[in-house]
mmCIF file of C-alpha atoms and ligand atoms in Angstrom:
data_model
loop_
_atom_site.group_PDB
_atom_site.id
_atom_site.type_symbol
_atom_site.label_atom_id
_atom_site.label_comp_id
_atom_site.label_asym_id
_atom_site.label_seq_id
_atom_site.Cartn_x
_atom_site.Cartn_y
_atom_site.Cartn_z
ATOM 1 C CA UNK A 197 72.085 132.001 69.746
ATOM 2 C CA UNK A 198 72.647 130.440 73.309
ATOM 3 C CA UNK A 199 68.952 133.536 74.592
ATOM 4 C CA UNK A 200 66.135 134.229 72.141
ATOM 5 C CA UNK A 201 65.934 130.915 70.190
ATOM 6 C CA UNK A 202 62.104 129.485 70.034
ATOM 7 C CA UNK A 203 62.872 126.973 72.351
ATOM 8 C CA UNK A 204 64.513 129.279 75.306
ATOM 9 C CA UNK A 205 61.934 131.943 74.890
ATOM 10 C CA UNK A 206 58.953 129.189 75.054
ATOM 11 C CA UNK A 207 60.773 127.714 78.402
ATOM 12 C CA UNK A 208 60.558 131.438 79.787
ATOM 13 C CA UNK A 209 56.711 132.802 78.588
ATOM 14 C CA UNK A 210 55.482 132.273 81.813
ATOM 15 C CA UNK A 211 57.549 134.916 83.566
ATOM 16 C CA UNK A 212 56.234 137.375 80.969
ATOM 17 C CA UNK A 213 52.652 135.905 81.254
ATOM 18 C CA UNK A 214 52.527 137.685 84.816
ATOM 19 C CA UNK A 215 53.779 141.041 83.693
ATOM 20 C CA UNK A 216 50.843 140.842 81.086
ATOM 21 C CA UNK A 217 48.934 140.369 83.753
ATOM 22 C CA UNK A 218 50.103 143.168 85.738
ATOM 23 C CA UNK A 219 49.527 145.476 82.791
ATOM 24 C CA UNK A 220 45.812 144.776 82.828
ATOM 25 C CA UNK A 221 45.245 144.483 86.369
ATOM 26 C CA UNK A 222 47.262 148.714 86.297
ATOM 27 C CA UNK A 223 45.481 149.707 83.606
ATOM 28 C CA UNK A 224 41.661 148.775 85.216
ATOM 29 C CA UNK A 225 42.741 149.892 88.178
ATOM 30 C CA UNK A 226 42.652 153.434 86.374
ATOM 31 C CA UNK A 227 39.660 152.706 84.806
ATOM 32 C CA UNK A 228 38.161 152.176 87.438
ATOM 33 C CA UNK A 229 39.320 155.115 89.031
ATOM 34 C CA UNK A 230 38.101 157.462 86.053
ATOM 35 C CA UNK A 231 42.015 158.299 84.890
ATOM 36 C CA UNK A 232 43.650 158.767 81.925
ATOM 37 C CA UNK A 233 46.802 155.703 80.572
ATOM 38 C CA UNK A 234 49.960 157.523 79.054
ATOM 39 C CA UNK A 235 50.538 154.525 76.365
ATOM 40 C CA UNK A 236 54.554 155.543 76.371
ATOM 41 C CA UNK A 237 55.173 155.575 79.796
ATOM 42 C CA UNK A 238 52.692 152.069 80.456
ATOM 43 C CA UNK A 239 54.797 150.818 77.912
ATOM 44 C CA UNK A 240 57.622 151.388 78.915
ATOM 45 C CA UNK A 241 57.409 149.831 82.168
ATOM 46 C CA UNK A 242 55.952 146.595 80.730
ATOM 47 C CA UNK A 243 58.462 146.537 78.411
ATOM 48 C CA UNK A 244 61.231 147.160 80.828
ATOM 49 C CA UNK A 245 59.567 144.287 83.312
ATOM 50 C CA UNK A 246 58.456 141.793 80.393
ATOM 51 C CA UNK A 247 62.532 142.028 79.559
ATOM 52 C CA UNK A 248 64.026 142.079 83.365
ATOM 53 C CA UNK A 249 61.590 139.783 84.135
ATOM 54 C CA UNK A 250 62.627 137.153 81.181
ATOM 55 C CA UNK A 251 65.991 138.419 81.451
ATOM 56 C CA UNK A 252 66.624 138.486 86.065
ATOM 57 C CA UNK A 253 63.319 136.485 86.640
ATOM 58 C CA UNK A 254 62.645 140.513 88.731
ATOM 59 C CA UNK A 255 60.483 143.660 88.464
ATOM 60 C CA UNK A 256 63.401 146.481 87.441
ATOM 61 C CA UNK A 257 60.478 149.012 87.052
ATOM 62 C CA UNK A 258 59.657 148.854 90.977
ATOM 63 C CA UNK A 259 60.079 151.410 93.644
ATOM 64 C CA UNK A 260 63.002 150.573 94.683
ATOM 65 C CA UNK A 261 64.952 150.810 90.840
ATOM 66 C CA UNK A 262 63.200 153.594 90.236
ATOM 67 C CA UNK A 263 66.447 155.179 88.579
ATOM 68 C CA UNK A 264 67.266 152.157 86.380
ATOM 69 C CA UNK A 265 64.083 153.100 84.976
ATOM 70 C CA UNK A 266 65.009 156.933 84.020
ATOM 71 C CA UNK A 267 68.637 155.297 83.446
ATOM 72 C CA UNK A 268 67.573 153.328 80.556
ATOM 73 C CA UNK A 269 65.124 156.659 79.609
ATOM 74 C CA UNK A 270 68.139 158.697 79.700
ATOM 75 C CA UNK A 271 70.449 156.864 77.262
ATOM 76 C CA UNK A 272 68.312 156.488 75.079
ATOM 77 C CA UNK A 273 67.748 159.939 74.518
ATOM 78 C CA UNK A 274 71.228 161.073 74.918
ATOM 79 C CA UNK A 275 71.898 158.885 72.147
ATOM 80 C CA UNK A 276 68.759 160.294 70.134
ATOM 81 C CA UNK A 277 70.058 164.042 70.294
ATOM 82 C CA UNK A 278 72.192 165.082 67.052
ATOM 83 C CA UNK A 279 75.355 165.205 68.255
ATOM 84 C CA UNK A 280 77.604 168.624 66.817
ATOM 85 C CA UNK A 281 81.035 166.215 67.015
ATOM 86 C CA UNK A 282 79.711 163.888 65.086
ATOM 87 C CA UNK A 283 79.985 165.949 62.775
ATOM 88 C CA UNK A 284 82.916 168.414 62.787
ATOM 89 C CA UNK A 285 85.252 165.368 64.690
ATOM 90 C CA UNK A 286 87.233 168.109 66.425
ATOM 91 C CA UNK A 287 84.592 169.205 68.223
ATOM 92 C CA UNK A 288 84.837 165.584 70.187
ATOM 93 C CA UNK A 289 86.925 166.027 73.086
ATOM 94 C CA UNK A 290 85.102 169.294 73.339
ATOM 95 C CA UNK A 291 81.526 167.546 73.999
ATOM 96 C CA UNK A 292 80.339 170.971 73.684
ATOM 97 C CA UNK A 293 76.523 169.360 74.569
ATOM 98 C CA UNK A 294 77.453 167.413 76.997
ATOM 99 C CA UNK A 295 75.948 164.360 75.810
ATOM 100 C CA UNK A 296 79.199 162.336 76.435
ATOM 101 C CA UNK A 297 79.635 163.319 80.626
ATOM 102 C CA UNK A 298 75.913 162.863 80.723
ATOM 103 C CA UNK A 299 75.494 159.295 78.992
ATOM 104 C CA UNK A 300 79.023 158.557 81.000
ATOM 105 C CA UNK A 301 77.262 158.734 84.232
ATOM 106 C CA UNK A 302 73.702 156.759 83.269
ATOM 107 C CA UNK A 303 76.343 153.903 81.490
ATOM 108 C CA UNK A 304 78.596 153.946 85.187
ATOM 109 C CA UNK A 305 74.445 154.356 87.222
ATOM 110 C CA UNK A 306 73.318 150.899 84.873
ATOM 111 C CA UNK A 307 76.581 149.419 85.543
ATOM 112 C CA UNK A 308 76.380 149.267 89.448
ATOM 113 C CA UNK A 309 72.729 147.955 89.089
ATOM 114 C CA UNK A 310 73.961 145.142 86.395
ATOM 115 C CA UNK A 311 76.724 145.124 89.241
ATOM 116 C CA UNK A 312 74.693 143.939 91.789
ATOM 117 C CA UNK A 313 72.344 141.788 90.145
ATOM 118 C CA UNK A 314 75.641 139.682 89.025
ATOM 119 C CA UNK A 315 76.957 139.130 91.833
ATOM 120 C CA UNK A 316 73.423 138.333 93.905
ATOM 121 C CA UNK A 317 72.965 135.240 91.638
ATOM 122 C CA UNK A 318 76.394 134.389 91.677
ATOM 123 C CA UNK A 319 76.220 133.726 95.598
ATOM 124 C CA UNK A 320 72.663 132.388 95.198
ATOM 125 C CA UNK A 321 74.133 129.478 93.262
ATOM 126 C CA UNK A 322 77.001 129.477 95.230
ATOM 127 C CA UNK A 323 74.519 129.091 98.304
ATOM 128 C CA UNK A 324 72.998 126.215 96.561
ATOM 129 C CA UNK A 325 75.834 124.389 95.589
ATOM 130 C CA UNK A 326 75.467 123.988 92.080
ATOM 131 C CA UNK A 327 77.581 126.561 89.859
ATOM 132 C CA UNK A 328 75.089 125.485 86.912
ATOM 133 C CA UNK A 329 71.621 125.948 86.860
ATOM 134 C CA UNK A 330 69.195 123.820 85.555
ATOM 135 C CA UNK A 331 66.593 124.769 87.629
ATOM 136 C CA UNK A 332 66.383 128.411 86.373
ATOM 137 C CA UNK A 333 65.273 129.016 82.754
ATOM 138 C CA UNK A 334 66.228 133.004 82.810
ATOM 139 C CA UNK A 335 68.840 134.748 80.535
ATOM 140 C CA UNK A 336 71.565 135.351 83.086
ATOM 141 C CA UNK A 337 71.274 131.941 84.638
ATOM 142 C CA UNK A 338 72.024 130.894 80.974
ATOM 143 C CA UNK A 339 74.758 132.920 80.557
ATOM 144 C CA UNK A 340 75.993 132.092 83.882
ATOM 145 C CA UNK A 341 75.923 128.262 82.851
ATOM 146 C CA UNK A 342 78.095 129.477 79.781
ATOM 147 C CA UNK A 343 80.575 131.097 81.578
ATOM 148 C CA UNK A 344 80.896 127.655 83.871
ATOM 149 C CA UNK A 345 81.314 125.151 81.514
ATOM 150 C CA UNK A 346 83.599 127.101 79.215
ATOM 151 C CA UNK A 347 81.776 126.615 75.931
ATOM 152 C CA UNK A 348 82.551 129.937 75.297
ATOM 153 C CA UNK A 349 85.265 132.882 75.958
ATOM 154 C CA UNK A 350 83.141 134.797 77.894
ATOM 155 C CA UNK A 351 82.561 136.253 81.776
ATOM 156 C CA UNK A 352 81.153 138.380 84.016
ATOM 157 C CA UNK A 353 81.878 142.225 82.686
ATOM 158 C CA UNK A 354 80.739 140.620 78.671
ATOM 159 C CA UNK A 355 77.537 139.607 80.383
ATOM 160 C CA UNK A 356 77.249 142.958 82.684
ATOM 161 C CA UNK A 357 77.941 145.120 78.950
ATOM 162 C CA UNK A 358 75.704 142.402 77.127
ATOM 163 C CA UNK A 359 72.637 142.525 80.002
ATOM 164 C CA UNK A 360 73.313 146.596 79.149
ATOM 165 C CA UNK A 361 73.471 146.401 75.569
ATOM 166 C CA UNK A 362 70.310 144.666 75.357
ATOM 167 C CA UNK A 363 68.422 147.357 77.830
ATOM 168 C CA UNK A 364 68.927 149.676 75.815
ATOM 169 C CA UNK A 365 68.437 148.651 72.183
ATOM 170 C CA UNK A 366 65.339 146.747 73.865
ATOM 171 C CA UNK A 367 63.389 149.036 75.718
ATOM 172 C CA UNK A 368 62.625 151.820 73.921
ATOM 173 C CA UNK A 369 62.201 150.034 70.456
ATOM 174 C CA UNK A 370 59.290 147.620 72.286
ATOM 175 C CA UNK A 371 57.203 150.780 73.861
ATOM 176 C CA UNK A 372 56.907 153.403 70.492
ATOM 177 C CA UNK A 373 56.341 150.396 68.642
ATOM 178 C CA UNK A 374 53.448 149.668 71.307
ATOM 179 C CA UNK A 375 52.231 153.206 71.009
ATOM 180 C CA UNK A 376 52.699 153.929 67.207
ATOM 181 C CA UNK A 377 50.166 150.697 67.069
ATOM 182 C CA UNK A 378 47.480 151.845 69.298
ATOM 183 C CA UNK A 379 47.880 154.965 67.598
ATOM 184 C CA UNK A 380 46.574 153.864 64.339
ATOM 185 C CA UNK A 381 44.231 151.690 66.090
ATOM 186 C CA UNK A 382 42.590 154.842 68.010
ATOM 187 C CA UNK A 383 42.636 156.260 64.390
ATOM 188 C CA UNK A 384 41.230 154.002 62.549
ATOM 189 C CA UNK A 385 38.183 152.366 64.626
ATOM 190 C CA UNK A 386 37.308 149.442 61.685
ATOM 191 C CA UNK A 387 40.913 148.033 61.739
ATOM 192 C CA UNK A 388 40.629 148.432 65.696
ATOM 193 C CA UNK A 389 37.386 146.784 65.446
ATOM 194 C CA UNK A 390 38.269 143.692 62.760
ATOM 195 C CA UNK A 391 41.288 143.045 65.645
ATOM 196 C CA UNK A 392 38.950 142.897 68.376
ATOM 197 C CA UNK A 393 36.869 140.760 66.319
ATOM 198 C CA UNK A 394 39.289 138.317 65.554
ATOM 199 C CA UNK A 395 40.402 138.000 69.238
ATOM 200 C CA UNK A 396 36.956 137.642 70.434
ATOM 201 C CA UNK A 397 36.738 134.464 67.971
ATOM 202 C CA UNK A 398 40.086 133.083 68.517
ATOM 203 C CA UNK A 399 41.082 133.569 72.301
ATOM 204 C CA UNK A 400 37.925 135.361 74.024
ATOM 205 C CA UNK A 401 36.835 137.910 74.689
ATOM 206 C CA UNK A 402 39.005 139.596 77.984
ATOM 207 C CA UNK A 403 41.257 136.821 78.331
ATOM 208 C CA UNK A 404 45.445 137.503 78.443
ATOM 209 C CA UNK A 405 46.854 137.065 74.978
ATOM 210 C CA UNK A 406 49.383 133.287 75.143
ATOM 211 C CA UNK A 407 52.515 133.383 73.327
ATOM 212 C CA UNK A 408 50.922 130.505 71.455
ATOM 213 C CA UNK A 409 48.213 131.958 70.346
ATOM 214 C CA UNK A 410 50.019 134.830 68.394
ATOM 215 C CA UNK A 411 49.915 132.237 65.137
ATOM 216 C CA UNK A 412 46.114 132.074 65.183
ATOM 217 C CA UNK A 413 46.400 135.724 64.980
ATOM 218 C CA UNK A 414 46.938 136.728 61.034
ATOM 219 C CA UNK A 415 44.980 139.899 61.295
ATOM 220 C CA UNK A 416 46.773 141.035 64.778
ATOM 221 C CA UNK A 417 50.440 139.446 62.799
ATOM 222 C CA UNK A 418 49.024 141.854 60.012
ATOM 223 C CA UNK A 419 48.355 145.151 62.264
ATOM 224 C CA UNK A 420 52.048 144.864 63.665
ATOM 225 C CA UNK A 421 53.191 144.840 60.311
ATOM 226 C CA UNK A 422 52.056 147.781 59.213
ATOM 227 C CA UNK A 423 52.711 149.351 62.048
ATOM 228 C CA UNK A 424 56.163 148.257 60.933
ATOM 229 C CA UNK A 425 56.260 149.819 57.621
ATOM 230 C CA UNK A 426 54.800 153.586 58.892
ATOM 231 C CA UNK A 427 56.353 153.831 62.113
ATOM 232 C CA UNK A 428 60.113 151.216 62.111
ATOM 233 C CA UNK A 429 60.696 152.514 66.038
ATOM 234 C CA UNK A 430 64.773 152.416 64.327
ATOM 235 C CA UNK A 431 64.194 154.371 61.328
ATOM 236 C CA UNK A 432 67.755 155.059 60.031
ATOM 237 C CA UNK A 433 68.966 151.659 61.007
ATOM 238 C CA UNK A 434 72.479 151.465 62.995
ATOM 239 C CA UNK A 435 75.002 153.356 61.286
ATOM 240 C CA UNK A 436 77.546 152.042 58.792
ATOM 241 C CA UNK A 437 80.902 152.209 57.631
ATOM 242 C CA UNK A 438 81.717 151.036 54.127
ATOM 243 C CA UNK A 439 84.501 148.401 54.006
ATOM 244 C CA UNK A 440 85.596 149.151 50.653
ATOM 245 C CA UNK A 441 84.208 151.787 47.733
ATOM 246 C CA UNK A 442 81.570 149.870 46.207
ATOM 247 C CA UNK A 443 79.097 151.423 43.266
ATOM 248 C CA UNK A 444 75.432 151.167 43.607
ATOM 249 C CA UNK A 445 72.892 152.085 40.594
ATOM 250 C CA UNK A 446 75.806 154.364 39.280
ATOM 251 C CA UNK A 447 75.982 156.074 42.356
ATOM 252 C CA UNK A 448 79.915 155.753 44.244
ATOM 253 C CA UNK A 449 79.784 155.164 48.261
ATOM 254 C CA UNK A 450 83.552 155.731 48.906
ATOM 255 C CA UNK A 451 85.631 153.214 50.921
ATOM 256 C CA UNK A 452 85.003 154.561 54.731
ATOM 257 C CA UNK A 453 81.745 156.423 53.842
ATOM 258 C CA UNK A 454 78.708 156.195 56.349
ATOM 259 C CA UNK A 455 75.989 154.776 55.264
ATOM 260 C CA UNK A 456 72.466 155.651 56.815
ATOM 261 C CA UNK A 457 69.773 153.079 54.767
ATOM 262 C CA UNK A 458 66.074 154.907 55.151
ATOM 263 C CA UNK A 459 63.849 152.583 56.011
ATOM 264 C CA UNK A 460 60.775 154.829 56.943
ATOM 265 C CA UNK A 461 61.577 156.339 52.775
ATOM 266 C CA UNK A 462 61.600 152.407 52.028
ATOM 267 C CA UNK A 463 58.379 152.306 54.331
ATOM 268 C CA UNK A 464 56.336 154.928 51.772
ATOM 269 C CA UNK A 465 57.785 154.569 48.524
ATOM 270 C CA UNK A 466 55.052 154.824 46.496
ATOM 271 C CA UNK A 467 56.610 152.686 44.029
ATOM 272 C CA UNK A 468 56.606 149.479 46.695
ATOM 273 C CA UNK A 469 53.294 150.521 48.344
ATOM 274 C CA UNK A 470 49.771 151.388 47.151
ATOM 275 C CA UNK A 471 48.618 153.971 48.742
ATOM 276 C CA UNK A 472 51.575 154.752 51.006
ATOM 277 C CA UNK A 473 50.463 156.496 53.528
ATOM 278 C CA UNK A 474 46.930 154.899 54.170
ATOM 279 C CA UNK A 475 46.980 152.362 57.335
ATOM 280 C CA UNK A 476 45.878 149.437 55.632
ATOM 281 C CA UNK A 477 46.836 146.388 57.388
ATOM 282 C CA UNK A 478 45.239 144.313 54.717
ATOM 283 C CA UNK A 479 47.998 144.925 52.210
ATOM 284 C CA UNK A 480 50.051 141.862 54.033
ATOM 285 C CA UNK A 481 46.686 139.645 54.851
ATOM 286 C CA UNK A 482 47.372 136.319 51.858
ATOM 287 C CA UNK A 483 50.945 138.378 51.552
ATOM 288 C CA UNK A 484 54.642 136.139 52.146
ATOM 289 C CA UNK A 485 55.755 139.781 53.149
ATOM 290 C CA UNK A 486 57.165 139.946 56.351
ATOM 291 C CA UNK A 487 59.775 141.545 58.976
ATOM 292 C CA UNK A 488 62.850 138.746 59.577
ATOM 293 C CA UNK A 489 65.153 140.452 56.376
ATOM 294 C CA UNK A 490 64.354 137.882 53.975
ATOM 295 C CA UNK A 491 62.191 141.366 51.390
ATOM 296 C CA UNK A 492 64.364 144.135 51.916
ATOM 297 C CA UNK A 493 60.480 146.588 51.255
ATOM 298 C CA UNK A 494 60.029 146.122 54.962
ATOM 299 C CA UNK A 495 63.205 145.634 57.170
ATOM 300 C CA UNK A 496 62.196 147.271 60.777
ATOM 301 C CA UNK A 497 65.287 144.976 62.522
ATOM 302 C CA UNK A 498 67.434 145.250 59.537
ATOM 303 C CA UNK A 499 68.285 142.705 57.978
ATOM 304 C CA UNK A 500 71.507 140.193 57.309
ATOM 305 C CA UNK A 501 74.374 139.636 59.816
ATOM 306 C CA UNK A 502 73.859 142.647 62.001
ATOM 307 C CA UNK A 503 69.598 141.816 61.946
ATOM 308 C CA UNK A 504 68.395 142.778 65.365
ATOM 309 C CA UNK A 505 69.167 140.020 67.842
ATOM 310 C CA UNK A 506 66.146 140.603 70.432
ATOM 311 C CA UNK A 507 63.570 140.025 67.389
ATOM 312 C CA UNK A 508 62.318 136.896 68.009
ATOM 313 C CA UNK A 509 61.319 138.133 71.901
ATOM 314 C CA UNK A 510 59.911 141.229 70.810
ATOM 315 C CA UNK A 511 57.630 140.598 69.084
ATOM 316 C CA UNK A 512 56.296 138.203 71.546
ATOM 317 C CA UNK A 513 56.464 141.190 73.644
ATOM 318 C CA UNK A 514 54.272 143.544 71.011
ATOM 319 C CA UNK A 515 51.789 140.735 70.649
ATOM 320 C CA UNK A 516 51.370 140.100 74.071
ATOM 321 C CA UNK A 517 50.937 143.590 75.032
ATOM 322 C CA UNK A 518 48.471 144.644 71.961
ATOM 323 C CA UNK A 519 46.392 142.143 71.365
ATOM 324 C CA UNK A 520 45.417 141.871 75.406
ATOM 325 C CA UNK A 521 45.045 145.813 75.966
ATOM 326 C CA UNK A 522 42.706 145.884 72.783
ATOM 327 C CA UNK A 523 40.873 142.562 73.300
ATOM 328 C CA UNK A 524 39.982 143.763 77.276
ATOM 329 C CA UNK A 525 39.632 147.170 76.962
ATOM 330 C CA UNK A 526 37.734 149.445 74.849
ATOM 331 C CA UNK A 527 39.187 152.408 74.088
ATOM 332 C CA UNK A 528 38.242 156.595 73.988
ATOM 333 C CA UNK A 529 40.922 158.951 72.941
ATOM 334 C CA UNK A 530 41.440 161.559 75.793
ATOM 335 C CA UNK A 531 41.823 164.508 73.191
ATOM 336 C CA UNK A 532 39.753 163.538 69.717
ATOM 337 C CA UNK A 533 41.843 165.654 67.632
ATOM 338 C CA UNK A 534 44.902 163.512 67.938
ATOM 339 C CA UNK A 535 47.912 164.436 66.823
ATOM 340 C CA UNK A 536 50.029 162.307 64.310
ATOM 341 C CA UNK A 537 53.680 163.874 64.792
ATOM 342 C CA UNK A 538 56.505 162.157 64.650
ATOM 343 C CA UNK A 539 59.473 163.406 67.714
ATOM 344 C CA UNK A 540 63.367 163.049 65.643
ATOM 345 C CA UNK A 541 65.881 161.425 68.221
ATOM 346 C CA UNK A 542 67.346 157.195 67.575
ATOM 347 C CA UNK A 543 64.074 156.082 67.832
ATOM 348 C CA UNK A 544 61.104 157.913 66.381
ATOM 349 C CA UNK A 545 59.015 159.253 69.312
ATOM 350 C CA UNK A 546 55.334 160.296 69.503
ATOM 351 C CA UNK A 547 55.757 164.025 69.535
ATOM 352 C CA UNK A 548 53.069 164.307 71.842
ATOM 353 C CA UNK A 549 52.013 161.348 73.784
ATOM 354 C CA UNK A 550 48.862 158.907 73.122
ATOM 355 C CA UNK A 551 46.633 159.409 75.987
ATOM 356 C CA UNK A 552 43.162 157.627 76.369
ATOM 357 C CA UNK A 553 40.528 156.377 78.899
ATOM 358 C CA UNK A 554 38.693 153.235 79.039
ATOM 359 C CA UNK A 555 35.045 152.458 78.108
ATOM 360 C CA UNK A 556 34.302 149.473 79.073
ATOM 361 C CA UNK A 557 36.044 145.789 80.248
HETATM 362 C C1 LIG B 657 59.846 146.781 68.115
HETATM 363 C C2 LIG B 657 61.071 146.556 68.688
HETATM 364 C C3 LIG B 657 62.515 146.257 67.850
HETATM 365 C C4 LIG B 657 62.537 146.678 66.883
HETATM 366 C C5 LIG B 657 62.373 147.652 66.081
HETATM 367 C C6 LIG B 657 64.401 146.467 66.759
HETATM 368 C C7 LIG B 657 64.847 147.311 65.911
HETATM 369 C C8 LIG B 657 66.215 147.683 65.664
HETATM 370 C C9 LIG B 657 67.508 147.648 64.701
HETATM 371 C C10 LIG B 657 67.246 147.660 63.594
HETATM 372 C C11 LIG B 657 68.361 147.150 65.338
HETATM 373 C C12 LIG B 657 69.686 148.069 63.881
HETATM 374 C C13 LIG B 657 69.514 146.641 62.829
HETATM 375 C C14 LIG B 657 70.920 146.997 62.111
HETATM 376 O O1 LIG B 657 70.918 148.613 61.677
HETATM 377 O O2 LIG B 657 70.623 146.213 60.370
HETATM 378 C C15 LIG B 657 68.259 146.635 66.377
HETATM 379 C C16 LIG B 657 69.452 146.125 67.070
HETATM 380 C C17 LIG B 657 69.558 145.714 67.733
HETATM 381 N N1 LIG B 657 68.534 145.452 68.948
HETATM 382 FE FE1 LIG B 657 67.034 145.589 68.404
HETATM 383 N N2 LIG B 657 64.630 146.324 67.993
HETATM 384 C C18 LIG B 657 63.836 145.852 68.612
HETATM 385 C C19 LIG B 657 63.934 144.649 70.052
HETATM 386 C C20 LIG B 657 65.161 144.945 70.767
HETATM 387 C C21 LIG B 657 65.040 143.278 71.788
HETATM 388 C C22 LIG B 657 63.658 143.794 72.657
HETATM 389 C C23 LIG B 657 65.981 143.815 72.077
HETATM 390 C C24 LIG B 657 66.593 143.085 72.946
HETATM 391 C C25 LIG B 657 66.027 142.615 74.383
HETATM 392 C C26 LIG B 657 66.986 144.452 70.969
HETATM 393 C C27 LIG B 657 68.181 143.531 70.822
HETATM 394 C C28 LIG B 657 69.549 144.370 70.045
HETATM 395 C C29 LIG B 657 70.560 144.633 69.835
HETATM 396 C C30 LIG B 657 71.873 143.844 71.088
HETATM 397 C C31 LIG B 657 70.832 145.435 68.732
HETATM 398 C C32 LIG B 657 72.984 145.502 68.285
HETATM 399 C C33 LIG B 657 72.994 144.697 67.612
HETATM 400 C C34 LIG B 657 74.003 144.778 66.440
HETATM 401 O O3 LIG B 657 75.173 144.739 67.811
HETATM 402 O O4 LIG B 657 74.355 145.085 65.752
HETATM 403 N N3 LIG B 657 65.827 144.967 70.241
HETATM 404 N N4 LIG B 657 67.567 146.256 66.599
#
């Protein structure tokens, strides 16, 4: 309610605009040097900086903060590993695979960075003699204002944990979706041409996308929906526990059972989708089906009260990155026989990283 409303996000879109310029400059530099772009890595770095600028007005992917990036990456890898202790609770204490030990280490490092950044901001606010900032529009200032206004019971410790949650939940998911979208576009040249044509006619060839352009790009929106259908970044959502026994479609779910919602399978269900395995954004043109939790056939962000709170920011970041990358460059795969296999984890990554080169600007 306080940090991801359209009003708040409109107010800090400048912070993200700058990061898209950096992304395009990075690709151009590599393109001039004839180097290949690793989309997973590039998208991860850009998403992290888009997030850190929205939250702190600063880059967290820079040579001085390499540790933060490695920490976010490390936590995602560890929580996504199949953990024996989840299946045999008696083994929990032993932490046989060392997952808990490594995660404690990563979390400690992440909290150190967050503590430092929160302290710095508090000092700055004191030095400027105002406890409530009206100037800065980033998430940290909004949260610190809430503490000072005492409108919600909340302190800096809550802020630290909330921010850690946002970085862990928001970065990998967004960058993986971008990598899959690009992989599908490079796999389906006709779709890519249509998306490029729409951008050329609406935004102008070579221009970066603005957040206000998104509403005028229905085909790009359909490309993103189709990517979510086939490649939901969190394939089983977050596990739930039945608070009481319930019968669903003549199956009894006992009280306390752990429940997984297989969004990945719903997206490929022949009873719901025509030709479910082909990438056809056209299926969404003229259709009201959206990913905002109202249409249960497409719930990559979940649904109901625990729906992803970062959805409004996630889709802005995705459209900005995807639209700008295909509007500013023509792309060619490094290896024409691209592999579309998936790698198992809490999020589904491409097993083989997507690598491509630009062929013209
Ligand atoms: C394409 C990008 C994203 C996808 C596909 C995605 C998907 C999801 C899903 C499926 C859930 C679990 C919902 C459920 O089980 O019902 C979730 C939870 C969450 N997401 Fe996202 N997400 C994305 C981006 C983001 C971003 C950018 C942020 C924040 C900046 C974010 C923050 C969160 C948080 C904090 C939760 C946990 C909410 C809770 O405690 O229940 N996500 N997300």
